[in-house]
Amino acid sequence: MNAYAEEIADKIRVAKRSHPARRSLTALPVQNLPAIGNRLSTTEKLIMVGASTGGTEALKEFLMPMPADTPAILVAQHMPEAFTKSFAARLDGLCKMTVKEAEHNERVLPGHVYIAPGHSHLLLKRSGTNYLTELSQSSPVNHHRPSVEVLFRSAAQTAGPNVVGVMLTGMGKDGAVGMLEMRQSGAYNFAQDEATSVVFGMPKEAIAVGAVDEVLPIREIAPRVLAHILSGQRVDKGGSHAN
């Protein structure tokens, strides 16, 4: 409980000293990435994203360049229940992909972004040849529900090498272990760098446990994610490497 209280206090301190240059990143022109078309050899690919403090702007920066036919993206963003639906609707109006608040037991489709609702963990599961969402109101993990840890661990168990993981700005360590499990199951993982993070907590912890393949500024993550997916292999050029 003391650790959680300290985390809240840290968030208040961060809000007071947030770097204005970091907040203004999205004022730069949006990169419009080309459609994937028939260049992807499989429809199994998925992108998992975790974010916390500063994540709303980072997610906007990450999602807006994505073409409409990008593989499905599942997002765990620490956010109160009252705001996740409107946040998803706002992103939907800005992005070429369809962005929505995730519902229980819906089919995960390319071209869609599924935002975890503020009252539930979001998990990935499989039924036959389909990926499905699962919502759970089990206890908070790392003091959070939705928890990045829960999403990433479910992706590691369900989709393994078909996953690309992304850890964006955030306070604490939620998702670090789950991201490591994804990497150990064959996923390729990216983390936002310190210079463009509002809080370099969650990315730093993921790097520290050996969960991250590349560390990049926020504006470089979306194009590198797509390049990796289209390459069909572990890309070893460009960006800073964590291993």
PDB file of N, CA and C in Angstrom, residues 179-214:
ATOM      1  N   MET A 179       6.262  -8.573 -20.787  1.00  0.00           N
ATOM      2  CA  MET A 179       6.973  -8.307 -22.031  1.00  0.00           C
ATOM      3  C   MET A 179       8.146  -9.277 -22.196  1.00  0.00           C
ATOM      4  N   LEU A 180       8.821  -9.586 -21.099  1.00  0.00           N
ATOM      5  CA  LEU A 180       9.897 -10.583 -21.156  1.00  0.00           C
ATOM      6  C   LEU A 180       9.338 -11.941 -21.580  1.00  0.00           C
ATOM      7  N   GLU A 181       8.189 -12.313 -21.036  1.00  0.00           N
ATOM      8  CA  GLU A 181       7.566 -13.583 -21.428  1.00  0.00           C
ATOM      9  C   GLU A 181       7.202 -13.578 -22.910  1.00  0.00           C
ATOM     10  N   MET A 182       6.750 -12.437 -23.415  1.00  0.00           N
ATOM     11  CA  MET A 182       6.468 -12.343 -24.845  1.00  0.00           C
ATOM     12  C   MET A 182       7.740 -12.565 -25.653  1.00  0.00           C
ATOM     13  N   ARG A 183       8.808 -11.923 -25.244  1.00  0.00           N
ATOM     14  CA  ARG A 183      10.070 -12.069 -25.992  1.00  0.00           C
ATOM     15  C   ARG A 183      10.566 -13.508 -25.941  1.00  0.00           C
ATOM     16  N   GLN A 184      10.441 -14.129 -24.786  1.00  0.00           N
ATOM     17  CA  GLN A 184      10.882 -15.516 -24.650  1.00  0.00           C
ATOM     18  C   GLN A 184      10.029 -16.467 -25.491  1.00  0.00           C
ATOM     19  N   SER A 185       8.808 -16.058 -25.794  1.00  0.00           N
ATOM     20  CA  SER A 185       7.930 -16.891 -26.619  1.00  0.00           C
ATOM     21  C   SER A 185       8.068 -16.582 -28.105  1.00  0.00           C
ATOM     22  N   GLY A 186       8.971 -15.641 -28.453  1.00  0.00           N
ATOM     23  CA  GLY A 186       9.247 -15.354 -29.855  1.00  0.00           C
ATOM     24  C   GLY A 186       8.832 -13.989 -30.346  1.00  0.00           C
ATOM     25  N   ALA A 187       8.239 -13.157 -29.472  1.00  0.00           N
ATOM     26  CA  ALA A 187       7.828 -11.813 -29.879  1.00  0.00           C
ATOM     27  C   ALA A 187       9.041 -10.908 -30.065  1.00  0.00           C
ATOM     28  N   TYR A 188       8.842  -9.827 -30.809  1.00  0.00           N
ATOM     29  CA  TYR A 188       9.864  -8.793 -30.991  1.00  0.00           C
ATOM     30  C   TYR A 188       9.322  -7.523 -30.355  1.00  0.00           C
ATOM     31  N   ASN A 189      10.116  -6.895 -29.466  1.00  0.00           N
ATOM     32  CA  ASN A 189       9.599  -5.823 -28.621  1.00  0.00           C
ATOM     33  C   ASN A 189      10.331  -4.500 -28.781  1.00  0.00           C
ATOM     34  N   PHE A 190       9.536  -3.429 -28.709  1.00  0.00           N
ATOM     35  CA  PHE A 190      10.041  -2.060 -28.782  1.00  0.00           C
ATOM     36  C   PHE A 190       9.698  -1.318 -27.491  1.00  0.00           C
ATOM     37  N   ALA A 191      10.554  -0.351 -27.131  1.00  0.00           N
ATOM     38  CA  ALA A 191      10.257   0.523 -25.999  1.00  0.00           C
ATOM     39  C   ALA A 191      10.530   1.965 -26.393  1.00  0.00           C
ATOM     40  N   GLN A 192       9.721   2.872 -25.862  1.00  0.00           N
ATOM     41  CA  GLN A 192       9.923   4.301 -26.081  1.00  0.00           C
ATOM     42  C   GLN A 192      11.163   4.749 -25.329  1.00  0.00           C
ATOM     43  N   ASP A 193      11.939   5.649 -25.930  1.00  0.00           N
ATOM     44  CA  ASP A 193      13.176   6.092 -25.289  1.00  0.00           C
ATOM     45  C   ASP A 193      12.902   7.114 -24.195  1.00  0.00           C
ATOM     46  N   GLU A 194      13.931   7.372 -23.391  1.00  0.00           N
ATOM     47  CA  GLU A 194      13.786   8.285 -22.262  1.00  0.00           C
ATOM     48  C   GLU A 194      13.519   9.717 -22.712  1.00  0.00           C
ATOM     49  N   ALA A 195      14.171  10.144 -23.799  1.00  0.00           N
ATOM     50  CA  ALA A 195      14.064  11.535 -24.238  1.00  0.00           C
ATOM     51  C   ALA A 195      12.639  11.930 -24.610  1.00  0.00           C
ATOM     52  N   THR A 196      11.846  10.989 -25.133  1.00  0.00           N
ATOM     53  CA  THR A 196      10.481  11.332 -25.554  1.00  0.00           C
ATOM     54  C   THR A 196       9.422  10.804 -24.593  1.00  0.00           C
ATOM     55  N   SER A 197       9.828  10.148 -23.515  1.00  0.00           N
ATOM     56  CA  SER A 197       8.873   9.655 -22.512  1.00  0.00           C
ATOM     57  C   SER A 197       8.573  10.737 -21.490  1.00  0.00           C
ATOM     58  N   VAL A 198       7.320  10.862 -21.098  1.00  0.00           N
ATOM     59  CA  VAL A 198       6.983  11.743 -19.984  1.00  0.00           C
ATOM     60  C   VAL A 198       7.560  11.161 -18.695  1.00  0.00           C
ATOM     61  N   VAL A 199       7.430   9.840 -18.538  1.00  0.00           N
ATOM     62  CA  VAL A 199       8.040   9.126 -17.416  1.00  0.00           C
ATOM     63  C   VAL A 199       8.721   7.874 -17.967  1.00  0.00           C
ATOM     64  N   PHE A 200      10.010   7.770 -17.772  1.00  0.00           N
ATOM     65  CA  PHE A 200      10.764   6.623 -18.271  1.00  0.00           C
ATOM     66  C   PHE A 200      10.829   5.553 -17.181  1.00  0.00           C
ATOM     67  N   GLY A 201       9.626   5.073 -16.792  1.00  0.00           N
ATOM     68  CA  GLY A 201       9.538   4.047 -15.762  1.00  0.00           C
ATOM     69  C   GLY A 201       9.299   2.676 -16.351  1.00  0.00           C
ATOM     70  N   MET A 202       8.136   2.480 -16.953  1.00  0.00           N
ATOM     71  CA  MET A 202       7.791   1.182 -17.538  1.00  0.00           C
ATOM     72  C   MET A 202       8.748   0.772 -18.657  1.00  0.00           C
ATOM     73  N   PRO A 203       9.118   1.680 -19.570  1.00  0.00           N
ATOM     74  CA  PRO A 203      10.114   1.278 -20.565  1.00  0.00           C
ATOM     75  C   PRO A 203      11.458   0.891 -19.935  1.00  0.00           C
ATOM     76  N   LYS A 204      11.900   1.658 -18.963  1.00  0.00           N
ATOM     77  CA  LYS A 204      13.181   1.372 -18.304  1.00  0.00           C
ATOM     78  C   LYS A 204      13.163   0.011 -17.627  1.00  0.00           C
ATOM     79  N   GLU A 205      12.065  -0.314 -16.954  1.00  0.00           N
ATOM     80  CA  GLU A 205      11.970  -1.608 -16.267  1.00  0.00           C
ATOM     81  C   GLU A 205      11.954  -2.759 -17.265  1.00  0.00           C
ATOM     82  N   ALA A 206      11.268  -2.566 -18.386  1.00  0.00           N
ATOM     83  CA  ALA A 206      11.244  -3.613 -19.415  1.00  0.00           C
ATOM     84  C   ALA A 206      12.631  -3.833 -20.004  1.00  0.00           C
ATOM     85  N   ILE A 207      13.359  -2.755 -20.214  1.00  0.00           N
ATOM     86  CA  ILE A 207      14.736  -2.866 -20.720  1.00  0.00           C
ATOM     87  C   ILE A 207      15.610  -3.580 -19.701  1.00  0.00           C
ATOM     88  N   ALA A 208      15.432  -3.230 -18.425  1.00  0.00           N
ATOM     89  CA  ALA A 208      16.277  -3.778 -17.365  1.00  0.00           C
ATOM     90  C   ALA A 208      16.164  -5.293 -17.227  1.00  0.00           C
ATOM     91  N   VAL A 209      14.976  -5.840 -17.484  1.00  0.00           N
ATOM     92  CA  VAL A 209      14.803  -7.294 -17.351  1.00  0.00           C
ATOM     93  C   VAL A 209      15.126  -8.039 -18.644  1.00  0.00           C
ATOM     94  N   GLY A 210      15.545  -7.315 -19.682  1.00  0.00           N
ATOM     95  CA  GLY A 210      15.919  -7.962 -20.930  1.00  0.00           C
ATOM     96  C   GLY A 210      14.760  -8.263 -21.852  1.00  0.00           C
ATOM     97  N   ALA A 211      13.684  -7.467 -21.738  1.00  0.00           N
ATOM     98  CA  ALA A 211      12.467  -7.740 -22.520  1.00  0.00           C
ATOM     99  C   ALA A 211      12.416  -7.007 -23.855  1.00  0.00           C
ATOM    100  N   VAL A 212      13.345  -6.098 -24.102  1.00  0.00           N
ATOM    101  CA  VAL A 212      13.226  -5.168 -25.227  1.00  0.00           C
ATOM    102  C   VAL A 212      14.309  -5.410 -26.279  1.00  0.00           C
ATOM    103  N   ASP A 213      13.896  -5.377 -27.540  1.00  0.00           N
ATOM    104  CA  ASP A 213      14.826  -5.515 -28.663  1.00  0.00           C
ATOM    105  C   ASP A 213      15.332  -4.167 -29.167  1.00  0.00           C
ATOM    106  N   GLU A 214      14.450  -3.168 -29.222  1.00  0.00           N
ATOM    107  CA  GLU A 214      14.840  -1.858 -29.726  1.00  0.00           C
ATOM    108  C   GLU A 214      14.228  -0.752 -28.873  1.00  0.00           C
TER     109      GLU A 214
END
